[in-house]
Every structure is written in structure tokens, then in C-alpha cells.
Coordinates of C-alpha atoms in Angstrom, one line a residue:
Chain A
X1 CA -21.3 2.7 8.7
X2 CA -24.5 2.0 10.8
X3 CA -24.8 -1.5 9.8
X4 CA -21.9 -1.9 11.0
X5 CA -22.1 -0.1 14.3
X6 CA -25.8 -1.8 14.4
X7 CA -24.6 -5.1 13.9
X8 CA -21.5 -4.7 16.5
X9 CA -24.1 -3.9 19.3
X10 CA -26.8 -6.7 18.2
X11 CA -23.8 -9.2 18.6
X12 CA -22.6 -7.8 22.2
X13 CA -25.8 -7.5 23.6
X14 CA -27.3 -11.3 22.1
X15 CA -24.4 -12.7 23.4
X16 CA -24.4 -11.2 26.8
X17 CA -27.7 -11.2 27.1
X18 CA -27.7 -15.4 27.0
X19 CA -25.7 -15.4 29.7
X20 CA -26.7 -15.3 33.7
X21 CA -23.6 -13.9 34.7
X22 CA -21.7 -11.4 33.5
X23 CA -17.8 -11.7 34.1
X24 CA -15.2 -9.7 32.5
X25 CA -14.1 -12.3 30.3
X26 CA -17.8 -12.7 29.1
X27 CA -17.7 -9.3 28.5
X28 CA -14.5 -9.6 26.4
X29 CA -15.6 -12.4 24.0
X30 CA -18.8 -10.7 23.4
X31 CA -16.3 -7.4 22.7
X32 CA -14.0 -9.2 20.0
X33 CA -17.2 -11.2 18.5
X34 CA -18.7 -7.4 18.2
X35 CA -15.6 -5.7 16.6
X36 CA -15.0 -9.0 14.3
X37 CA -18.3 -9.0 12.7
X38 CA -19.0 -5.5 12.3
X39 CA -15.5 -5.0 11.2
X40 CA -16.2 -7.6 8.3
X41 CA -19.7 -6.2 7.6
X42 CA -18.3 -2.4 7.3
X43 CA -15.3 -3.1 5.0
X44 CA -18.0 -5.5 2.7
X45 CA -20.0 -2.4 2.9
X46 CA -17.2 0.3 2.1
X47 CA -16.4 -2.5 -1.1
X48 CA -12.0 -2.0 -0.4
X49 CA -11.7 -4.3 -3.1
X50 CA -9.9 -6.5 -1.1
X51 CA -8.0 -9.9 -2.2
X52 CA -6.4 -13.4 -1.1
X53 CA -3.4 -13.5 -0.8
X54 CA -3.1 -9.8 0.1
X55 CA -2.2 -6.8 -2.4
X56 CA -1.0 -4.2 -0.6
X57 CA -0.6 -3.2 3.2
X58 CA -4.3 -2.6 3.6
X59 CA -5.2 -6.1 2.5
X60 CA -2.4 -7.3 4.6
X61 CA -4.2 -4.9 7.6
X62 CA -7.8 -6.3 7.1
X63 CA -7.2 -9.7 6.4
X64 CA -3.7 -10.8 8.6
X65 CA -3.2 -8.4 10.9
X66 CA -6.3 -7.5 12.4
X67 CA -8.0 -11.2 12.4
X68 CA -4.5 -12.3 14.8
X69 CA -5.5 -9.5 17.0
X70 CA -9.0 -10.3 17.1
X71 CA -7.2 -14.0 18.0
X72 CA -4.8 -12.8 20.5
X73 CA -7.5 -10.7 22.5
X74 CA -10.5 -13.7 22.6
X75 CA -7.1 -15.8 23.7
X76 CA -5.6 -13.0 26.2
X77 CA -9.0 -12.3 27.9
X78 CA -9.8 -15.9 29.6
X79 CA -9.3 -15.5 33.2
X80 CA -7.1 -19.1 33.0
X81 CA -4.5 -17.6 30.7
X82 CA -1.5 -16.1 32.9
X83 CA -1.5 -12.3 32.2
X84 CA 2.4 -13.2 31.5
X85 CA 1.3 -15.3 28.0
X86 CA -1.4 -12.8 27.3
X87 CA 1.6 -10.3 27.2
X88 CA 3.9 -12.3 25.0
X89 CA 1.0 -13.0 22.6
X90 CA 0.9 -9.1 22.4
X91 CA 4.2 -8.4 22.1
X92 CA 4.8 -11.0 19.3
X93 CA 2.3 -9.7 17.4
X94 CA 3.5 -6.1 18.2
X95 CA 6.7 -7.0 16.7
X96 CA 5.1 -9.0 13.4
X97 CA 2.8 -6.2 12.4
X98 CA 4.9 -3.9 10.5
X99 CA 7.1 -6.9 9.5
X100 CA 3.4 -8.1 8.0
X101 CA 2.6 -4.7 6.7
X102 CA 5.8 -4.3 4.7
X103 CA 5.8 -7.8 2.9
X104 CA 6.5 -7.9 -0.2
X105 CA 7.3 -4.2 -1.0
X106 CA 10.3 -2.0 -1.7
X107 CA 11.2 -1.5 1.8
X108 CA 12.1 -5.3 2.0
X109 CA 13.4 -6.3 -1.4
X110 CA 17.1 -6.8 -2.1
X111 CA 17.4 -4.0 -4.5
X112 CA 14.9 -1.5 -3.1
X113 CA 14.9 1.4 -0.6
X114 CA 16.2 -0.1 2.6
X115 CA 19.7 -2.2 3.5
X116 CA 18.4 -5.4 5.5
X117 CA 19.9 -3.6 8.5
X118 CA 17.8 -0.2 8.0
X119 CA 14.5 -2.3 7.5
X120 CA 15.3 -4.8 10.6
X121 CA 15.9 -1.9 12.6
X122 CA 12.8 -0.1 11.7
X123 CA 10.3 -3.0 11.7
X124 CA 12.0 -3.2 15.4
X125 CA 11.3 -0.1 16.6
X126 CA 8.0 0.5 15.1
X127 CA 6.7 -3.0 16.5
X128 CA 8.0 -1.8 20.1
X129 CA 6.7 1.6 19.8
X130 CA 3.1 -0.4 19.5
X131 CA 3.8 -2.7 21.9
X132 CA 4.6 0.8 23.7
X133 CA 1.7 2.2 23.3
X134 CA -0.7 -0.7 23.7
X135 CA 0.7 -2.1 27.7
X136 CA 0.4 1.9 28.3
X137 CA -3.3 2.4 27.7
X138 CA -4.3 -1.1 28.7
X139 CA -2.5 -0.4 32.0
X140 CA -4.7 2.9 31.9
X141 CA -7.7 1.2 31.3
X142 CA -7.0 -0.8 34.3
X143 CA -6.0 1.4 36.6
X144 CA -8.5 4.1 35.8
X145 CA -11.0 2.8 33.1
X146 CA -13.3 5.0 32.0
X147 CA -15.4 5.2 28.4
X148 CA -13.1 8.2 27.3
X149 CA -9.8 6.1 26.5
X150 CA -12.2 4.3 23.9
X151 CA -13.5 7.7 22.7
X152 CA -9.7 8.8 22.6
X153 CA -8.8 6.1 20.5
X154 CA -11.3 6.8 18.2
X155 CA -11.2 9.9 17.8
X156 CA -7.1 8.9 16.8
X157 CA -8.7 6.4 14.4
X158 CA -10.6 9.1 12.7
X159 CA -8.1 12.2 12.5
X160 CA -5.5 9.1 10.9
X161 CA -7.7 8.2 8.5
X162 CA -8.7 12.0 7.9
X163 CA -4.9 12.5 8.0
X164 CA -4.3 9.7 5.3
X165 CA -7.1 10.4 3.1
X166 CA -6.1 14.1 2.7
X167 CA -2.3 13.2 1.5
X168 CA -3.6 11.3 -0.9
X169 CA -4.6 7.6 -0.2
X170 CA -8.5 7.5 -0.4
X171 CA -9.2 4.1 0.2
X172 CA -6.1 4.1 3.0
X173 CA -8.2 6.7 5.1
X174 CA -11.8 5.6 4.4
X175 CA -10.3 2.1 6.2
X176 CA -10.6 3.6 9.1
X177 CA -14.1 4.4 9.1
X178 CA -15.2 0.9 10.5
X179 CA -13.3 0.5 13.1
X180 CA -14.6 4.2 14.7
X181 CA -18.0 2.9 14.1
X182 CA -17.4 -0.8 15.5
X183 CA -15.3 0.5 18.6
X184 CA -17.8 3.3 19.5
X185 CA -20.5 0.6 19.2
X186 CA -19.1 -2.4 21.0
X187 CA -17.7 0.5 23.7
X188 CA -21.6 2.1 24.2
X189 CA -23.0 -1.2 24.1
X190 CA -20.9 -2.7 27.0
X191 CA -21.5 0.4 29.1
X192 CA -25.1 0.0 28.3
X193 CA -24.9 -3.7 29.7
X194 CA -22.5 -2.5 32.5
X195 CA -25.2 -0.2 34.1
X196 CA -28.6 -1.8 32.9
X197 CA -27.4 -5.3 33.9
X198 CA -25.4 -4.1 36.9
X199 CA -26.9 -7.2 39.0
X200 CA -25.4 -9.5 36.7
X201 CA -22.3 -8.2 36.1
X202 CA -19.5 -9.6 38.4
X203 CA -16.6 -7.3 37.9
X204 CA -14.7 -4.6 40.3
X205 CA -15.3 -1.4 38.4
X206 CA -18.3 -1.9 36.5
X207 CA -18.5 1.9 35.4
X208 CA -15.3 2.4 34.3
X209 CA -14.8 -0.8 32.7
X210 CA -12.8 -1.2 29.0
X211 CA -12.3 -4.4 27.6
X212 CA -8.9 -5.3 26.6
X213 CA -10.3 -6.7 22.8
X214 CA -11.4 -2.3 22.6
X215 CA -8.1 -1.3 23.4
X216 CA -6.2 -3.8 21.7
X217 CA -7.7 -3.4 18.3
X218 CA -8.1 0.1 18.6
X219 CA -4.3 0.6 19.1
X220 CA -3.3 -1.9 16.4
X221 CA -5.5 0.0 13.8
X222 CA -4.5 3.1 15.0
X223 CA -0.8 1.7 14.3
X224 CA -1.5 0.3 11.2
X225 CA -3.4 2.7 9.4
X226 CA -0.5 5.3 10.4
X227 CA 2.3 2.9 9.5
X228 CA 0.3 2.2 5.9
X229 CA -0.2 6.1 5.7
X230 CA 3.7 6.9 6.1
X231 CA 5.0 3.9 4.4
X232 CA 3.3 3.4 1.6
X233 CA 1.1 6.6 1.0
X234 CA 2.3 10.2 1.8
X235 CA 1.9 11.2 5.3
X236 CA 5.1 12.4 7.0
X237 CA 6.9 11.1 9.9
X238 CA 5.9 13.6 12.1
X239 CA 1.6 14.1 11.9
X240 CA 2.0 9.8 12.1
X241 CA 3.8 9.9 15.7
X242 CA 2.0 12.9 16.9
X243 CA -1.8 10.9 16.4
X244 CA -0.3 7.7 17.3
X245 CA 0.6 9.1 20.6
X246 CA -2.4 11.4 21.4
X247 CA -4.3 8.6 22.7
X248 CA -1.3 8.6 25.7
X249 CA -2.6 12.4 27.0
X250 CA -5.1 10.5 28.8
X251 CA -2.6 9.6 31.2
X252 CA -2.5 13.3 32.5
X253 CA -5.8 13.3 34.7
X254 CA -3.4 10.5 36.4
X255 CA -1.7 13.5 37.9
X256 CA -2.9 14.3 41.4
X257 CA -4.7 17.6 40.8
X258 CA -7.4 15.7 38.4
X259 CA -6.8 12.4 39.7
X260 CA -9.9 12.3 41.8
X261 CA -12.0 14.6 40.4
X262 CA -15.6 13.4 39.1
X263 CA -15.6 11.1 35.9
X264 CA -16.9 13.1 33.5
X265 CA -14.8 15.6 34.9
X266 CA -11.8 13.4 33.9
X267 CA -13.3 11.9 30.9
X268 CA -13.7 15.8 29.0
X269 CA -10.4 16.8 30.5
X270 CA -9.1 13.4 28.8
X271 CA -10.8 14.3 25.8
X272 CA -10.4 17.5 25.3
X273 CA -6.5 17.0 25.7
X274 CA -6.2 14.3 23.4
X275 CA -8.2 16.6 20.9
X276 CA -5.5 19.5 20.9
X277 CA -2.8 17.6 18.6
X278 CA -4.8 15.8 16.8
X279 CA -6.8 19.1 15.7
X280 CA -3.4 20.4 14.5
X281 CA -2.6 17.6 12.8
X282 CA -6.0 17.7 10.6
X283 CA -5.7 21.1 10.1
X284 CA -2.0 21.0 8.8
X285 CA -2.9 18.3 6.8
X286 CA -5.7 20.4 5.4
X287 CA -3.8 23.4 4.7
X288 CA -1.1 21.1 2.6
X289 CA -4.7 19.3 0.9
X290 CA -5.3 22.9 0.0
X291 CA -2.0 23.7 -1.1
X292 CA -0.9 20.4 -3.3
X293 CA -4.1 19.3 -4.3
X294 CA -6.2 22.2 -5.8
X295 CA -5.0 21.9 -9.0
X296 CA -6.7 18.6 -9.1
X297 CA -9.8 19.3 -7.8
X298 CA -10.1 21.9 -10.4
X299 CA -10.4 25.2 -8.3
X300 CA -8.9 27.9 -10.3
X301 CA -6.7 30.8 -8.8
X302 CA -8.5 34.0 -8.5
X303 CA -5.4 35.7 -10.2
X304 CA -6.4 34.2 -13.6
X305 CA -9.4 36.4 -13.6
X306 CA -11.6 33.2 -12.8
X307 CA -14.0 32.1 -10.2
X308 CA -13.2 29.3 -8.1
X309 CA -15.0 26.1 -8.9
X310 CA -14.9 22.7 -8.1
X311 CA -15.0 20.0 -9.8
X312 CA -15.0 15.6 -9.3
X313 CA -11.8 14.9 -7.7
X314 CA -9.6 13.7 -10.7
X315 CA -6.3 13.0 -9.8
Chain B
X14 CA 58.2 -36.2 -50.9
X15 CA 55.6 -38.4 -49.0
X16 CA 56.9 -35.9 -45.7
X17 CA 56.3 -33.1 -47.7
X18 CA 52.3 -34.0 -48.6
X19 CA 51.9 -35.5 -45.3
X20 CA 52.4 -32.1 -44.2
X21 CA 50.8 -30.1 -46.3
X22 CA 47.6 -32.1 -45.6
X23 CA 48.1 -31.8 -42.0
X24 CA 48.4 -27.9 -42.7
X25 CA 44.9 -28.2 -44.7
X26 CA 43.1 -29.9 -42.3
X27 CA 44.2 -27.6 -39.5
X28 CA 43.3 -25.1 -41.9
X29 CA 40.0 -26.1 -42.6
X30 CA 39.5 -26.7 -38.5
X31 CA 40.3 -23.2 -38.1
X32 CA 38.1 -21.9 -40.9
X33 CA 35.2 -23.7 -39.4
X34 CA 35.6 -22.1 -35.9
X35 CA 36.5 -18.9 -36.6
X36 CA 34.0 -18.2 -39.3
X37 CA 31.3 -16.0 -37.5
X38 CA 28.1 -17.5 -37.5
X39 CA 25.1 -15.1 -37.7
X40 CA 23.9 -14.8 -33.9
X41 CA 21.4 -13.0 -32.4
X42 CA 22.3 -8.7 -32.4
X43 CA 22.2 -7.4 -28.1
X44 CA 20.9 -3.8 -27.6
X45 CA 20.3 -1.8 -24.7
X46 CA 17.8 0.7 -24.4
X47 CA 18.9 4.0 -25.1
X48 CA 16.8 5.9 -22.1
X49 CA 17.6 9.2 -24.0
X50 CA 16.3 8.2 -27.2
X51 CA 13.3 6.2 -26.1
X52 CA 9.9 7.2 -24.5
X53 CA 7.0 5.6 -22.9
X54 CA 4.1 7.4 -22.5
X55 CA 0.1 6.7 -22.1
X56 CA -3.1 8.9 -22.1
X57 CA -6.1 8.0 -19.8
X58 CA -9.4 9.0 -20.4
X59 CA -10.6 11.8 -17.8
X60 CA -13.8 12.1 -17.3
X61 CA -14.8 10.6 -20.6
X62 CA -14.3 13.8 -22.4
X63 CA -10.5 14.9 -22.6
X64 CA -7.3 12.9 -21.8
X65 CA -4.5 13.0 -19.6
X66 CA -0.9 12.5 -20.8
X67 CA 1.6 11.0 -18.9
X68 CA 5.3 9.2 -19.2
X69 CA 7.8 7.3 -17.2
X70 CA 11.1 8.9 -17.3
X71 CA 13.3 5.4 -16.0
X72 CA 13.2 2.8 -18.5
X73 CA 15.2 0.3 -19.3
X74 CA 15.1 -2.6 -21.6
X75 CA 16.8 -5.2 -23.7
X76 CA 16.8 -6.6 -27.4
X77 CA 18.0 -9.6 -29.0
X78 CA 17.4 -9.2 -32.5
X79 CA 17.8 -12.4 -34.8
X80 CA 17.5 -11.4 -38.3
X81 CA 17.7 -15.2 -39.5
X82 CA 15.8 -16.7 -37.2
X83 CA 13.0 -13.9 -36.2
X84 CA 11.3 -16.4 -33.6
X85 CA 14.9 -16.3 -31.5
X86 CA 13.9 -12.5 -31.3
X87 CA 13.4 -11.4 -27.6
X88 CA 12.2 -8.6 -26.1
X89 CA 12.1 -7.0 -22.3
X90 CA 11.9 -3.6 -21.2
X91 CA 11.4 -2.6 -16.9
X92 CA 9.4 0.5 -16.0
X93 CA 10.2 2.3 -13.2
X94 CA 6.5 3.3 -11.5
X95 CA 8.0 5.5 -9.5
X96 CA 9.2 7.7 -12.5
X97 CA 5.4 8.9 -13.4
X98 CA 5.3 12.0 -14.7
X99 CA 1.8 13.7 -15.7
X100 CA 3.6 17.7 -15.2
X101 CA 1.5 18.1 -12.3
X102 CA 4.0 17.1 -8.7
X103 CA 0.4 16.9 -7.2
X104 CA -0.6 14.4 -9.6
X105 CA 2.2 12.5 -9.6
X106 CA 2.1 11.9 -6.2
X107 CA -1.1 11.1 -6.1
X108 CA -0.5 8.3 -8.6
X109 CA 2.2 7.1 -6.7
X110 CA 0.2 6.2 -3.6
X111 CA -1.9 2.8 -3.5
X112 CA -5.0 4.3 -5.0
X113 CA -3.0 4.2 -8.3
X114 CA 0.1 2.7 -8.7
X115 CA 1.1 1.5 -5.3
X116 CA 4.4 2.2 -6.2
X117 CA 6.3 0.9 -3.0
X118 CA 4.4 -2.3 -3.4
X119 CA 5.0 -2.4 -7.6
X120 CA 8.0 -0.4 -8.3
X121 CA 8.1 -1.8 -11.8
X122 CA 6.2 -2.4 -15.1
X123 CA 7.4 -5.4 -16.7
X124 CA 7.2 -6.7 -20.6
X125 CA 9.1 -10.0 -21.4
X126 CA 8.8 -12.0 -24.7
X127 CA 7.9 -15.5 -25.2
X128 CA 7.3 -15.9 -28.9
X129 CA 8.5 -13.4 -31.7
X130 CA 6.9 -13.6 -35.3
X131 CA 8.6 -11.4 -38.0
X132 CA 5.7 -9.4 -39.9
X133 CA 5.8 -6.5 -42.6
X134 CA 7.7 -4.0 -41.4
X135 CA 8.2 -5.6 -37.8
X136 CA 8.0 -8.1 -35.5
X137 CA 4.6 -9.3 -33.7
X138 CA 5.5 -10.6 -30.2
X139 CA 3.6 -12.1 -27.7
X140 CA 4.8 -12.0 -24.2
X141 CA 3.8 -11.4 -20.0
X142 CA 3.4 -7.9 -19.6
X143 CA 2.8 -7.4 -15.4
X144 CA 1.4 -4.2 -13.9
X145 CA 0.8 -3.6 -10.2
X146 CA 1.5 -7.2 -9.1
X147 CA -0.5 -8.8 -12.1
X148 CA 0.7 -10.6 -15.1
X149 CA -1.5 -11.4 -18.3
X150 CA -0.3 -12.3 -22.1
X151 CA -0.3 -9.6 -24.5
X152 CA 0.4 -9.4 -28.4
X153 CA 1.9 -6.2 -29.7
X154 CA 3.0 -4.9 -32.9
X155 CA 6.6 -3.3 -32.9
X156 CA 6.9 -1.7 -36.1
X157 CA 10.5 -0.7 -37.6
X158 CA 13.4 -2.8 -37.1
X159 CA 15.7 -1.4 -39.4
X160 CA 19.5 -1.1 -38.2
X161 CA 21.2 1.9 -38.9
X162 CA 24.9 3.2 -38.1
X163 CA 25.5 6.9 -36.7
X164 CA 29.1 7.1 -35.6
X165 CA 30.4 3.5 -35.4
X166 CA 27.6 2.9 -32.7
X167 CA 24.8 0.4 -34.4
X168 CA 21.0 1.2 -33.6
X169 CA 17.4 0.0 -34.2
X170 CA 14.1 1.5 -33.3
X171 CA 10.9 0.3 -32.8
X172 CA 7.1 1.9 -31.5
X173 CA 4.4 0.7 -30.7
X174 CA 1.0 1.3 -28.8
X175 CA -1.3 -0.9 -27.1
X176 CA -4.4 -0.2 -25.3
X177 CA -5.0 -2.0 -21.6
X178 CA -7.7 -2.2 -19.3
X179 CA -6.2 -1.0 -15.5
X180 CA -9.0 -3.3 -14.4
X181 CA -7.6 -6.0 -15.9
X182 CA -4.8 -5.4 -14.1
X183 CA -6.2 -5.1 -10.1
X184 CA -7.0 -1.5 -10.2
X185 CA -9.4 -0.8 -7.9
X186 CA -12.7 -0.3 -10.1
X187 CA -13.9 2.1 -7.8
X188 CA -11.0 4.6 -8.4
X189 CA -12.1 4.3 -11.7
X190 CA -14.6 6.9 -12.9
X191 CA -12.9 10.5 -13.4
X192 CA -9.9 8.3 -14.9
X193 CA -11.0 5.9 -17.8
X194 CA -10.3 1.8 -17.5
X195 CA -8.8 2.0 -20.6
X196 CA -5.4 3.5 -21.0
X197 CA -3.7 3.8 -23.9
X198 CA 0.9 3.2 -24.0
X199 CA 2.7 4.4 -26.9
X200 CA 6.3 3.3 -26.6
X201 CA 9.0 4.8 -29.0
X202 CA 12.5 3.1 -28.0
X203 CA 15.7 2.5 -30.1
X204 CA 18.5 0.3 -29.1
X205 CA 21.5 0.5 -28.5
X206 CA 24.0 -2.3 -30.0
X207 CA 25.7 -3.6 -27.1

């Protein structure tokens, strides 16, 4: 994924580096124009087999969901559009993505799993729980800023598609590998510009600054790679709602004890907090990987008078 | 004596009326798939040396069996993905996740007829057979046919095997290597006479 992350910085920095001054809406088109093309260069890398019109959720992800919130974050971060619109745009789309991510499958059909009332209420409460989550770290990232929200969100992005990948769905996990690698870069890169170009740059808190295209993709991704994991692959309820909220831990160095305390201070104490569930999640998941899945990687029980081996995974 | 023949002719012709709507004409025999009686199975290639056997336990089907006119044969059966069965939970589960089967997308396997040809000892029919949200023609060969009576309750068999490609069908070619492309269905059903 280093082209990826490679081509996600060339992108930022070409793109700020053309311009004279740097504002925060500069900053967020060169952000969205980052993620987008190293987004498209990592999943052509990774080969997801994907197709037109969509498959399955992840084409549905890759190719619906994640281009409109490429859209709604270019559109969101021009200083002339009232904060008010920017906010309906997210919400809207809050409330389509599971709506989009469930098309077409049993949840939605007349004579599958759900009553129209059970799959209206859940597409409901799943697209406000995003919504949720997203106003909560962008208000963070406001507030406070700081580089560790986008590490946080990463590090969620990884442990879902760790998570997702070990009950079961390969391709489902390895998804998320791109957008770690794209975030991390676009988020290094516009810190790099942040204090290397510090005379050019014409915004309040330079240091601590996270563009809203970071946070906004990061939380959709993060939403929809847990929302493909539970609905359509094998990861349970809880693991899902524990990563998706992680990310919110960050709020704690809000509290007044750590509130003024040094940034990198803050940014471990952020980390490491956001760290602690997600660790038990993986290693849970793990543990049930070891458990269900042995017998198809071929490792034999010691009992049986065998050695353990392992062989290609087989399913 | 006129009356007389004018009725009895009237009675013939009514007669004959009756004869000609009530004689049954030879249409098409209805059966249902008889789920406990039937089986479809497959075997996949794993790692190009051995081969997995699997079935789908939830079937269901029907056939409309015209033994005048074979052509007005049809033929449909609807597997339930879901129903996967390889022995292994783990496997199963696995199978049922997108990687594989993407069975909350596709929760069925579907074969309906669009031409029937009566050959020896069965019928060769050509229909859309649609797997994991794509449908392509396919001929098969369903050999047997022959009605037979157990306890008032008429029934006909067929089987049947036929070899796809999972690529051929939107698989994901990279998820194929320890599991072969090809995959081989052998279907044993009998009908039940509606």
C-alpha cells in the first residue's frame, strides 16, 4: 500500500505547493484529492474485483458510498458554504449509507430476513449512530485538533478490517488497508505542510489542525467496513460497536486533569486509550480465528498423536 | 313420432357436447420436489489434488412433465445458499460470507427451463441457470423420467450432473486457487405428483 500512501502525499503536497496561500479550505481540497486518488490507486492495486453496477456491499462501499463522501467533504469544506448545509449534506448521507450498503440483499427483500419495519428501523439507527459519531470527532477535531484523532481513526480502520478478515471475509478486511495507508499519508503530509510552510499557512491552529475530508472519510469507512462485517460477513454485534466507538475515547483528555497538558502528552494518552478496546477486540477475534478456523487451515490437534502444521488457507 | 326423434337428437347432441368437454385431454403432469427424496450436491477441486464434497439441504423445485408434447416439458428448481453444508460449521460459514457465496446478497441458486428436447432415456433442456447474481444458458441432460406409483402417490426421478466454472459466474478469481474454478453438481431429485 505505499503507492498508495506515496501517491496520496505527491497529490497534497503538488497541490498545496502551487498555491501562495494556504487556507484551511485549500488545505481540505488538497486532503479529499489525496484520499480520492490514493484510495483508487490502492484498491486497483489490492485487485477487489470490483464491478458496475455494484455486487455486493463492498462494491457498493468503494464505488457509491465513499466517492459521495469524497463529494460532500470537497463541497462541505469551502468557507462560502454555511456550516448548517455542510451538516445536512452529512447527515443525508449518514442516513443513505446503510440504506446503500444493504441494497439489493436479504435484509431488504420482501421475503427475506427483515419486516420492512425492522429494516427501516435499523437502516435508521445505524445512519444516526454515524452521523453520531462523525459531528462528535469533527467537533473534537475542532475544538482540540491534534494528529492523534487521525491516528485513532486508523488504528479503528485497521483492528475492523483485522476484525473482519479474521471472521471470515478476506477481501471485506483487506478493504481496509487503503484507507489506513491514504489517511496516515494525507494526515503526515498536511502536518508536514502545516509546520514547513507555517508562513503560508493562514489558519488559527496550524499544529493541531485535521481536515474535515480526514475525519469524514475515516468515520464513513470505519462505519462501513463494520456495518459490511456484521451484515453481510460474520462479525457480531458487539466487537462492531465496540471499534466503531473507540475512536470517541479521545474525548477523555477533554477532561480537565489532561485537558491542558502538553500535546504529545494528550496525543499518547488519546492513543493509548483508544488502543485498550480495540486490542480486546483483535484478540477475541483471534482466539475465535483459532478456535473455528483451524480445521481449515489444516493444523492438527496434538491429541491425534500429530504435529501441528499449517497449511494454504482452504476454506 | 317427429317429438319423439326431435328429442332424442337433442339428447345426442347434448350428448356428444358433453363427451367432448368432459373427455380428459392429455395435459402436462405437475410435481413438486420431494426435498426428502432429492439431493444436490457438488465437489470442488482443493488444491488440485483431492476434492471437497458439499450439498444444499433446502431445495425446492417444480416439474411439468408433458409426455405428448416433450418440448411443453418445464423444469425449475431454487437452491437455498444459505443451506451449504460441507460437515465442517467452520466451513460452512466461511462459504457463506462474500468471499464465496455472499449469501445475504444471493440467497438462491436458480435453474428455469426455456426449451425441453425429449432424448433416450430423458429429456435434454436448456435453460438460465443464475448463481451469485449471474445468469448464463446452460444445457443439461436429465436422465430417467419414468413414472412410477408407490401408495396412490405418482412419482418421477431424474439426475443429472453438470460441471461449471465459479468464474463464470462472478467469483472472485482471486479466491480461487486452494478451491478449483471448476465445480462439479450432481442433482438426484424425484417428483412428487401434485
Amino acid at each position: 500500500m505505499g503507492i498508495a500512501a506515496a501517491a496520496s502525499v505527491v497529490v497534497v503536497l503538488v497541490m498545496l505547493a502551487l498555491s501562495r496561500s494556504i487556507n484551511e479550505t485549500k488545505l481540505n481540497v488538497a486532503c479529499v484529492f489525496g484520499i480520492g486518488i490514493g484510495l483508487a490507486i490502492g484498491n486497483a492495486v489490492l485487485a477487489l474485483n470490483l464491478s458496475w453496477p455494484p455486487r455486493n456491499g463492498l462494491d457498493r462501499l468503494l464505488m457509491i458510498v465513499v466517492p459521495a463522501v469524497l463529494g460532500v467533504e470537497l463541497i462541505a469544506g469551502f468557507n462560502r458554504v454555511p456550516r448548517v448545509a455542510a451538516w445536512l449534506l452529512r447527515i443525508s448521507l449518514s442516513l443513505a449509507t446503510p440504506r446503500i450498503l444493504l441494497n439489493g440483499s436479504v435484509y431488504l427483500s420482501s421475503s427475506g430476513d427483515w419486516t420492512a419495519w425492522r429494516a427501516g428501523a435499523t437502516i435508521v439507527v445505524c445512519g444516526l449512530g454515524l452521523a453520531l459519531v462523525w459531528s462528535l470527532l469533527s467537533w473534537l477535531s475542532r475544538r482540540s485538533g491534534g494528529l492523534s484523532i487521525s491516528f485513532a481513526l486508523c488504528l479503528a480502520i485497521q483492528c475492523s478490517g483485522v476484525a473482519v478478515m479474521l471472521a471470515g471475509y478476506i477481501k471485506g478486511g483487506a478493504a481496509a488497508i487503503p484507507f489506513v495507508a491514504t489517511l496516515l499519508a494525507v494526515s503526515l503530509s498536511l502536518r508536514m505542510v502545516t509546520k514547513h510552510a507555517a508562513s503560508r499557512v493562514e489558519i488559527d491552529k496550524p499544529n493541531g489542525f485535521v481536515a474535515a475530508g480526514i475525519v469524514g472519510v475515516g468515520v464513513v469507512s470505519l462505519f462501513s467496513l463494520l456495518f459490511i462485517g456484521r451484515f453481510f460477513g460474520d462479525i457480531s454485534t458487539g466487537p462492531a460497536l465496540t471499534i466503531l466507538l473507540a475512536p470517541l475515547l479521545c474525548w477523555t483528555t477533554e477532561l480537565p486533569p489532561l485537558r491542558n497538558r502538553k500535546p504529545l502528552f494528550v496525543a499518547s494518552c488519546r492513543l493509548a486509550l483508544v488502543a485498550i478496546p480495540l486490542l480486546v477486540v483483535v484478540i477475541a477475534a483471534m482466539r475465535e480465528f483459532d478456535r473455528e478456523m483451524s480445521p481449515l487451515l489444516g493444523k492438527m490437534s496434538k491429541n491425534d498423536g500429530t504435529t501441528q502444521q499449517t497449511s494454504h488457507r482452504s476454506s | 313420432m317427429i317429438r319423439i326423434l326431435s328429442a332424442s337428437t337433442q339428447m345426442l347432441v347434448c350428448g356428444a357436447i358433453l363427451c367432448v368437454y368432459t373427455t380428459p385431454t392429455f395435459a402436462a403432469d405437475e410435481y413438486d420436489y420431494d426435498l426428502v427424496h432429492s439431493s444436490v450436491s457438488f465437489k470442488a477441486r482443493h488444491l488440485d489434488i483431492g476434492w471437497i464434497h458439499g450439498r444444499f439441504n433446502d431445495v425446492a423445485g417444480k416439474f411439468s412433465i408433458d409426455r405428448e408434447d416433450p418440448s411443453k416439458s418445464t423444469f425449475s428448481l431454487t437452491i437455498k445458499t444459505d443451506s451449504v453444508d460441507t460437515a465442517n460449521e467452520a466451513r460452512d460459514k466461511h462459504l457463506r460470507q462474500p468471499d464465496y457465496f455472499d449469501t445475504k446478497q444471493y440467497p438462491t441458486i436458480e435453474f428455469k427451463s426455456t426449451s425441453t428436447k425429449a432424448i433416450d432415456g430423458g429429456y435434454e433442456v436448456t435453460g438460465d441457470f443464475t448463481m451469485h447474481g449471474t445468469t448464463n444458458k446452460i444445457t443439461i441432460v436429465l436422465m430417467g423420467g419414468k413414472e412410477h406409483s408407490f401408495k396412490n402417490v405418482k412419482r418421477v426421478a431424474f439426475s443429472t450432473e453438470l460441471a461449471l466454472k465459479r468464474s463464470d459466474y462472478g467469483f472472485d478469481k482471486k479466491a480461487i486457487g486452494a478451491i478449483g474454478d471448476k465445480a462439479l453438481i450432481m442433482i438426484d431429485c424425484e417428483g412428487v405428483r401434485k
